[in-house]
mmCIF file of C-alpha atoms and ligand atoms in Angstrom:
data_model
loop_
_atom_site.group_PDB
_atom_site.id
_atom_site.type_symbol
_atom_site.label_atom_id
_atom_site.label_comp_id
_atom_site.label_asym_id
_atom_site.label_seq_id
_atom_site.Cartn_x
_atom_site.Cartn_y
_atom_site.Cartn_z
ATOM 1 C CA MET A 78 68.943 120.944 45.555
ATOM 2 C CA ASP A 79 66.808 123.333 45.016
ATOM 3 C CA ILE A 80 63.253 122.687 46.977
ATOM 4 C CA GLN A 81 60.377 124.487 46.378
ATOM 5 C CA VAL A 82 57.354 124.336 48.565
ATOM 6 C CA LEU A 83 54.622 123.563 46.702
ATOM 7 C CA GLY A 84 51.993 122.792 50.013
ATOM 8 C CA ALA A 85 53.326 123.893 53.632
ATOM 9 C CA HIS A 86 49.987 122.705 55.211
ATOM 10 C CA ASP A 87 47.777 119.996 56.931
ATOM 11 C CA CYS A 88 44.202 121.569 55.086
ATOM 12 C CA GLU A 89 43.411 123.894 52.110
ATOM 13 C CA SER A 90 42.035 126.758 51.892
ATOM 14 C CA GLN A 91 42.998 130.082 49.546
ATOM 15 C CA ASN A 92 45.980 130.583 51.236
ATOM 16 C CA SER A 93 47.489 126.983 52.283
ATOM 17 C CA LYS A 94 47.774 123.772 50.609
ATOM 18 C CA LEU A 95 48.762 120.072 51.368
ATOM 19 C CA VAL A 96 51.296 119.464 51.715
ATOM 20 C CA SER A 97 53.878 118.345 48.304
ATOM 21 C CA LEU A 98 58.136 119.255 48.108
ATOM 22 C CA LEU A 99 59.235 119.745 44.311
ATOM 23 C CA VAL A 100 62.588 118.923 43.942
ATOM 24 C CA ASP A 101 65.634 119.718 40.713
ATOM 25 C CA ASP A 102 62.047 120.248 38.516
ATOM 26 C CA VAL A 103 62.189 116.011 38.950
ATOM 27 C CA LEU A 104 61.889 114.451 41.729
ATOM 28 C CA ALA A 105 58.181 114.964 44.258
ATOM 29 C CA LEU A 106 57.699 114.191 47.737
ATOM 30 C CA ASP A 107 53.954 114.084 48.183
ATOM 31 C CA ALA A 108 51.252 115.144 46.243
ATOM 32 C CA GLY A 109 48.112 117.646 48.468
ATOM 33 C CA ALA A 110 49.105 120.933 45.578
ATOM 34 C CA LEU A 111 50.774 118.933 42.590
ATOM 35 C CA THR A 112 48.511 119.842 39.785
ATOM 36 C CA SER A 113 47.286 122.984 41.565
ATOM 37 C CA SER A 114 50.549 124.718 41.470
ATOM 38 C CA LEU A 115 52.630 122.734 38.562
ATOM 39 C CA SER A 116 52.009 123.918 35.001
ATOM 40 C CA PHE A 117 51.090 121.310 32.516
ATOM 41 C CA LEU A 118 54.762 121.829 31.217
ATOM 42 C CA ALA A 119 55.624 121.801 35.195
ATOM 43 C CA GLN A 120 53.467 118.712 35.529
ATOM 44 C CA ARG A 121 55.375 117.616 32.298
ATOM 45 C CA LYS A 122 58.953 117.562 33.343
ATOM 46 C CA LEU A 123 58.165 115.655 36.418
ATOM 47 C CA LYS A 124 59.632 112.038 37.338
ATOM 48 C CA ALA A 125 59.126 110.522 40.338
ATOM 49 C CA ILE A 126 56.813 111.170 42.863
ATOM 50 C CA LEU A 127 57.564 109.379 46.480
ATOM 51 C CA ILE A 128 54.684 109.213 48.399
ATOM 52 C CA THR A 129 55.308 108.346 51.867
ATOM 53 C CA HIS A 130 51.898 107.644 53.358
ATOM 54 C CA GLN A 131 48.539 106.780 51.986
ATOM 55 C CA HIS A 132 46.330 109.922 53.707
ATOM 56 C CA TYR A 133 43.890 111.357 51.065
ATOM 57 C CA ASP A 134 46.087 114.759 51.983
ATOM 58 C CA HIS A 135 49.518 113.563 50.308
ATOM 59 C CA ILE A 136 47.496 111.595 48.095
ATOM 60 C CA ARG A 137 45.507 113.932 46.625
ATOM 61 C CA ASP A 138 46.074 115.003 43.620
ATOM 62 C CA ILE A 139 47.641 112.139 42.169
ATOM 63 C CA PRO A 140 44.016 111.577 40.056
ATOM 64 C CA ALA A 141 45.079 114.744 38.666
ATOM 65 C CA ILE A 142 48.174 114.134 37.622
ATOM 66 C CA ALA A 143 47.319 111.555 36.156
ATOM 67 C CA PHE A 144 44.318 112.006 34.421
ATOM 68 C CA ASN A 145 46.545 114.510 32.502
ATOM 69 C CA LEU A 146 49.681 112.959 31.690
ATOM 70 C CA PHE A 147 47.228 110.590 30.559
ATOM 71 C CA LEU A 148 45.902 112.924 27.718
ATOM 72 C CA GLN A 149 49.697 114.138 26.749
ATOM 73 C CA GLY A 150 50.270 110.443 25.717
ATOM 74 C CA ALA A 151 53.162 110.628 29.255
ATOM 75 C CA THR A 152 53.700 108.884 32.191
ATOM 76 C CA ILE A 153 54.498 109.426 36.329
ATOM 77 C CA ASN A 154 56.572 106.936 38.240
ATOM 78 C CA ILE A 155 55.410 107.022 41.611
ATOM 79 C CA TYR A 156 57.209 104.481 44.512
ATOM 80 C CA SER A 157 55.984 104.129 48.091
ATOM 81 C CA ILE A 158 54.871 101.271 50.187
ATOM 82 C CA PRO A 159 52.520 98.704 49.779
ATOM 83 C CA THR A 160 49.741 99.345 51.672
ATOM 84 C CA VAL A 161 50.034 103.439 49.343
ATOM 85 C CA TYR A 162 49.682 100.821 46.493
ATOM 86 C CA GLU A 163 46.694 99.486 47.510
ATOM 87 C CA VAL A 164 44.510 102.356 48.734
ATOM 88 C CA LEU A 165 44.881 103.632 45.399
ATOM 89 C CA ALA A 166 44.409 100.981 43.055
ATOM 90 C CA THR A 167 41.566 99.823 45.025
ATOM 91 C CA HIS A 168 40.305 103.276 46.600
ATOM 92 C CA LEU A 169 41.353 105.940 43.385
ATOM 93 C CA PHE A 170 42.070 104.160 40.354
ATOM 94 C CA ASN A 171 39.881 101.291 40.680
ATOM 95 C CA GLY A 172 37.340 102.452 37.826
ATOM 96 C CA ARG A 173 34.924 104.104 39.856
ATOM 97 C CA ILE A 174 36.607 107.303 41.122
ATOM 98 C CA TYR A 175 38.620 107.157 38.255
ATOM 99 C CA PRO A 176 40.512 104.854 35.247
ATOM 100 C CA LYS A 177 42.507 101.777 36.175
ATOM 101 C CA PHE A 178 45.677 104.544 35.024
ATOM 102 C CA MET A 179 47.913 101.620 37.252
ATOM 103 C CA GLU A 180 47.200 99.451 34.507
ATOM 104 C CA SER A 181 46.247 101.444 31.320
ATOM 105 C CA PRO A 182 46.518 102.205 28.751
ATOM 106 C CA GLN A 183 47.988 98.741 28.393
ATOM 107 C CA ASN A 184 51.177 98.640 27.090
ATOM 108 C CA ASN A 185 51.954 102.368 28.396
ATOM 109 C CA PRO A 186 50.594 102.510 32.330
ATOM 110 C CA THR A 187 50.187 106.360 32.746
ATOM 111 C CA VAL A 188 51.525 105.465 36.173
ATOM 112 C CA ARG A 189 54.681 103.235 36.934
ATOM 113 C CA PHE A 190 54.403 102.681 40.639
ATOM 114 C CA THR A 191 56.838 101.048 42.586
ATOM 115 C CA VAL A 192 57.297 99.201 45.667
ATOM 116 C CA ILE A 193 60.772 100.124 48.150
ATOM 117 C CA GLU A 194 61.905 98.284 50.950
ATOM 118 C CA PRO A 195 61.677 100.833 54.199
ATOM 119 C CA GLY A 196 65.754 100.465 54.668
ATOM 120 C CA LYS A 197 67.397 99.418 50.671
ATOM 121 C CA SER A 198 69.169 102.692 49.569
ATOM 122 C CA GLU A 199 67.133 103.537 45.637
ATOM 123 C CA GLN A 200 68.593 105.323 42.862
ATOM 124 C CA ILE A 201 65.736 107.157 41.444
ATOM 125 C CA GLU A 202 66.298 109.914 38.510
ATOM 126 C CA GLY A 203 69.712 110.114 39.774
ATOM 127 C CA TYR A 204 69.051 110.548 43.087
ATOM 128 C CA THR A 205 69.963 108.279 45.836
ATOM 129 C CA VAL A 206 66.291 107.782 47.765
ATOM 130 C CA LEU A 207 66.040 106.233 51.510
ATOM 131 C CA ALA A 208 62.923 105.308 52.920
ATOM 132 C CA VAL A 209 62.930 105.264 56.657
ATOM 133 C CA PRO A 210 60.405 104.314 59.272
ATOM 134 C CA VAL A 211 58.458 107.182 61.084
ATOM 135 C CA ASN A 212 55.834 106.966 63.977
ATOM 136 C CA HIS A 213 52.020 108.111 62.557
ATOM 137 C CA SER A 214 48.827 107.164 63.209
ATOM 138 C CA ALA A 215 49.133 105.253 59.241
ATOM 139 C CA PRO A 216 51.944 102.801 58.064
ATOM 140 C CA THR A 217 54.601 105.946 57.172
ATOM 141 C CA VAL A 218 58.056 106.416 55.242
ATOM 142 C CA GLY A 219 60.384 109.735 55.358
ATOM 143 C CA TYR A 220 62.731 109.521 51.958
ATOM 144 C CA GLN A 221 66.025 110.987 52.512
ATOM 145 C CA ILE A 222 67.667 111.971 48.979
ATOM 146 C CA THR A 223 70.876 112.629 48.385
ATOM 147 C CA SER A 224 71.765 114.593 44.721
ATOM 148 C CA PRO A 225 74.209 113.346 42.588
ATOM 149 C CA ASP A 226 76.379 116.222 43.672
ATOM 150 C CA GLY A 227 76.271 115.224 47.753
ATOM 151 C CA LYS A 228 73.592 117.661 48.995
ATOM 152 C CA VAL A 229 71.141 114.940 51.646
ATOM 153 C CA VAL A 230 67.563 116.424 52.748
ATOM 154 C CA PHE A 231 65.752 113.722 54.945
ATOM 155 C CA TYR A 232 61.653 114.539 54.461
ATOM 156 C CA THR A 233 59.583 113.213 57.430
ATOM 157 C CA GLY A 234 56.305 113.043 56.160
ATOM 158 C CA ASP A 235 53.625 112.588 58.765
ATOM 159 C CA THR A 236 55.968 112.068 62.120
ATOM 160 C CA GLY A 237 54.370 111.488 65.904
ATOM 161 C CA PRO A 238 57.054 111.182 68.717
ATOM 162 C CA GLY A 239 59.737 108.760 69.014
ATOM 163 C CA LEU A 240 62.810 109.364 65.860
ATOM 164 C CA ALA A 241 66.091 108.297 67.336
ATOM 165 C CA ASP A 242 65.440 104.666 65.294
ATOM 166 C CA CYS A 243 65.490 106.874 62.875
ATOM 167 C CA TRP A 244 68.034 108.958 63.126
ATOM 168 C CA LYS A 245 70.241 106.489 62.876
ATOM 169 C CA TYR A 246 70.024 106.399 59.279
ATOM 170 C CA VAL A 247 70.262 109.605 57.974
ATOM 171 C CA SER A 248 72.665 112.393 57.644
ATOM 172 C CA PRO A 249 70.800 114.797 56.367
ATOM 173 C CA GLN A 250 72.111 118.700 55.560
ATOM 174 C CA LEU A 251 67.916 119.576 56.127
ATOM 175 C CA LEU A 252 65.301 117.826 57.839
ATOM 176 C CA ILE A 253 61.762 119.081 56.248
ATOM 177 C CA ILE A 254 59.703 117.506 59.493
ATOM 178 C CA GLU A 255 56.105 118.557 60.218
ATOM 179 C CA VAL A 256 54.596 120.032 63.534
ATOM 180 C CA THR A 257 50.719 119.908 63.186
ATOM 181 C CA PHE A 258 49.588 121.730 66.333
ATOM 182 C CA SER A 259 50.999 124.099 68.599
ATOM 183 C CA ASN A 260 51.593 123.303 72.358
ATOM 184 C CA LYS A 261 48.441 122.973 74.241
ATOM 185 C CA TYR A 262 48.041 120.042 71.985
ATOM 186 C CA GLU A 263 50.789 118.155 73.193
ATOM 187 C CA GLU A 264 48.136 115.091 74.819
ATOM 188 C CA PHE A 265 46.220 114.945 71.189
ATOM 189 C CA ALA A 266 48.980 115.389 68.751
ATOM 190 C CA ARG A 267 50.142 112.641 70.058
ATOM 191 C CA GLU A 268 47.791 110.444 69.762
ATOM 192 C CA LYS A 269 46.440 111.380 65.981
ATOM 193 C CA ARG A 270 50.737 110.696 66.500
ATOM 194 C CA HIS A 271 51.620 114.079 64.219
ATOM 195 C CA LEU A 272 54.148 117.270 66.375
ATOM 196 C CA THR A 273 54.261 120.246 68.103
ATOM 197 C CA PRO A 274 57.258 122.248 69.520
ATOM 198 C CA GLY A 275 57.451 120.604 72.213
ATOM 199 C CA LEU A 276 58.198 117.487 70.509
ATOM 200 C CA LEU A 277 59.945 118.702 67.890
ATOM 201 C CA GLU A 278 62.465 119.872 70.387
ATOM 202 C CA GLN A 279 62.779 116.703 72.737
ATOM 203 C CA GLU A 280 62.887 114.736 69.263
ATOM 204 C CA LEU A 281 65.720 117.621 67.390
ATOM 205 C CA THR A 282 67.721 116.883 71.947
ATOM 206 C CA ILE A 283 68.146 113.191 70.398
ATOM 207 C CA PHE A 284 68.712 113.472 67.069
ATOM 208 C CA ARG A 285 72.853 115.652 67.990
ATOM 209 C CA GLU A 286 72.691 112.968 70.841
ATOM 210 C CA VAL A 287 72.504 110.223 67.919
ATOM 211 C CA LYS A 288 74.508 112.687 65.462
ATOM 212 C CA GLY A 289 75.999 115.029 67.430
ATOM 213 C CA TYR A 290 74.684 118.088 65.023
ATOM 214 C CA LEU A 291 71.870 119.078 63.726
ATOM 215 C CA PRO A 292 70.737 120.313 60.213
ATOM 216 C CA GLN A 293 68.577 122.543 59.366
ATOM 217 C CA VAL A 294 65.202 122.613 59.960
ATOM 218 C CA VAL A 295 61.720 123.317 58.614
ATOM 219 C CA LEU A 296 58.492 123.123 59.233
ATOM 220 C CA VAL A 297 55.422 122.260 56.709
ATOM 221 C CA HIS A 298 52.160 119.837 58.081
ATOM 222 C CA MET A 299 50.911 123.047 60.592
ATOM 223 C CA TYR A 300 47.354 123.551 60.892
ATOM 224 C CA PRO A 301 46.478 127.038 59.703
ATOM 225 C CA GLU A 302 44.100 128.869 62.911
ATOM 226 C CA PHE A 303 47.415 127.483 64.696
ATOM 227 C CA GLU A 304 49.828 128.846 63.090
ATOM 228 C CA LYS A 305 51.191 131.274 64.447
ATOM 229 C CA GLU A 306 50.921 129.222 68.249
ATOM 230 C CA ILE A 307 53.727 127.169 66.814
ATOM 231 C CA GLU A 308 55.780 129.862 64.887
ATOM 232 C CA ALA A 309 55.959 132.050 68.375
ATOM 233 C CA GLU A 310 56.140 128.206 69.946
ATOM 234 C CA VAL A 311 59.232 126.894 67.488
ATOM 235 C CA ALA A 312 60.584 130.487 68.413
ATOM 236 C CA VAL A 313 61.518 129.493 71.959
ATOM 237 C CA VAL A 314 62.983 126.283 70.623
ATOM 238 C CA ALA A 315 65.676 127.482 67.731
ATOM 239 C CA GLU A 316 66.243 129.716 70.400
ATOM 240 C CA THR A 317 67.105 126.482 73.358
ATOM 241 C CA LEU A 318 68.907 124.846 70.705
ATOM 242 C CA ASN A 319 70.762 127.799 69.389
ATOM 243 C CA ASN A 320 69.673 126.701 65.290
ATOM 244 C CA SER A 321 67.856 127.346 62.338
ATOM 245 C CA ILE A 322 64.271 126.947 61.819
ATOM 246 C CA ASN A 323 62.385 128.380 59.519
ATOM 247 C CA LEU A 324 58.312 127.255 59.592
ATOM 248 C CA ALA A 325 57.331 126.804 55.677
ATOM 249 C CA CYS A 326 55.379 127.704 53.290
ATOM 250 C CA GLU A 327 53.535 128.023 49.621
ATOM 251 C CA GLY A 328 55.823 129.105 47.351
ATOM 252 C CA MET A 329 59.632 129.234 49.151
ATOM 253 C CA ARG A 330 62.662 127.421 47.802
ATOM 254 C CA ILE A 331 65.460 126.099 49.970
ATOM 255 C CA HIS A 332 68.405 125.792 48.013
ATOM 256 C CA LEU A 333 71.009 122.920 48.619
HETATM 257 ZN ZN1 ZN B 316 48.880 112.023 58.086
HETATM 258 ZN ZN1 ZN B 317 49.223 115.071 56.651
#
């Protein structure tokens, strides 16, 4: 399994892109940086996009990629929870902001949306996909992806603390999890349901208690302003837990 980090942040600038991951060139996790990172050819290779939740930084490039694929006569499969469907249908593909690509062209809509049921394994393009609810300010699911050769990654999407239940259902070799703020903003992070390095440490400690091991950990969704601080604080957590924890960056490739 080859994972490419297209976007690793919660804010976009010249040097940072919104969160988006690409698995083996065919499966995208969240859509914050799909069109801005992928050539037209690479966009056409995409078979499915899994969306964790409705927030703008995670769905931003869906209209843009739909438009590109529509012009090429191609289609894209999008999988997510019902709230994401509602947001796309009501606010983006509504015939005002953008064409109704979930209904048109009439005989072959550009966007084929499938509602995914948390807790139920699905076969998507040869991968086994399990959606697991996490704790965020909008309904959100993380995705565990198992490749045909048995490689397993779990991507949380945005989440605050309280993942003990979630850990029961996943057994990843690689955990891609968010850390948005540095430790001094813990209260704010709790309120907005995000993580800090300190909160991450608690969640990973619970993971180890529940599962008896720790996976390789890669962090995304950092607020660029705090990245240096987050990096220093995460280094302490990695040492305390004696485990590999790295901050993702745009263009990073992880081979499992
Ligand atoms: Zn969010
Ligand atoms: Zn976000």
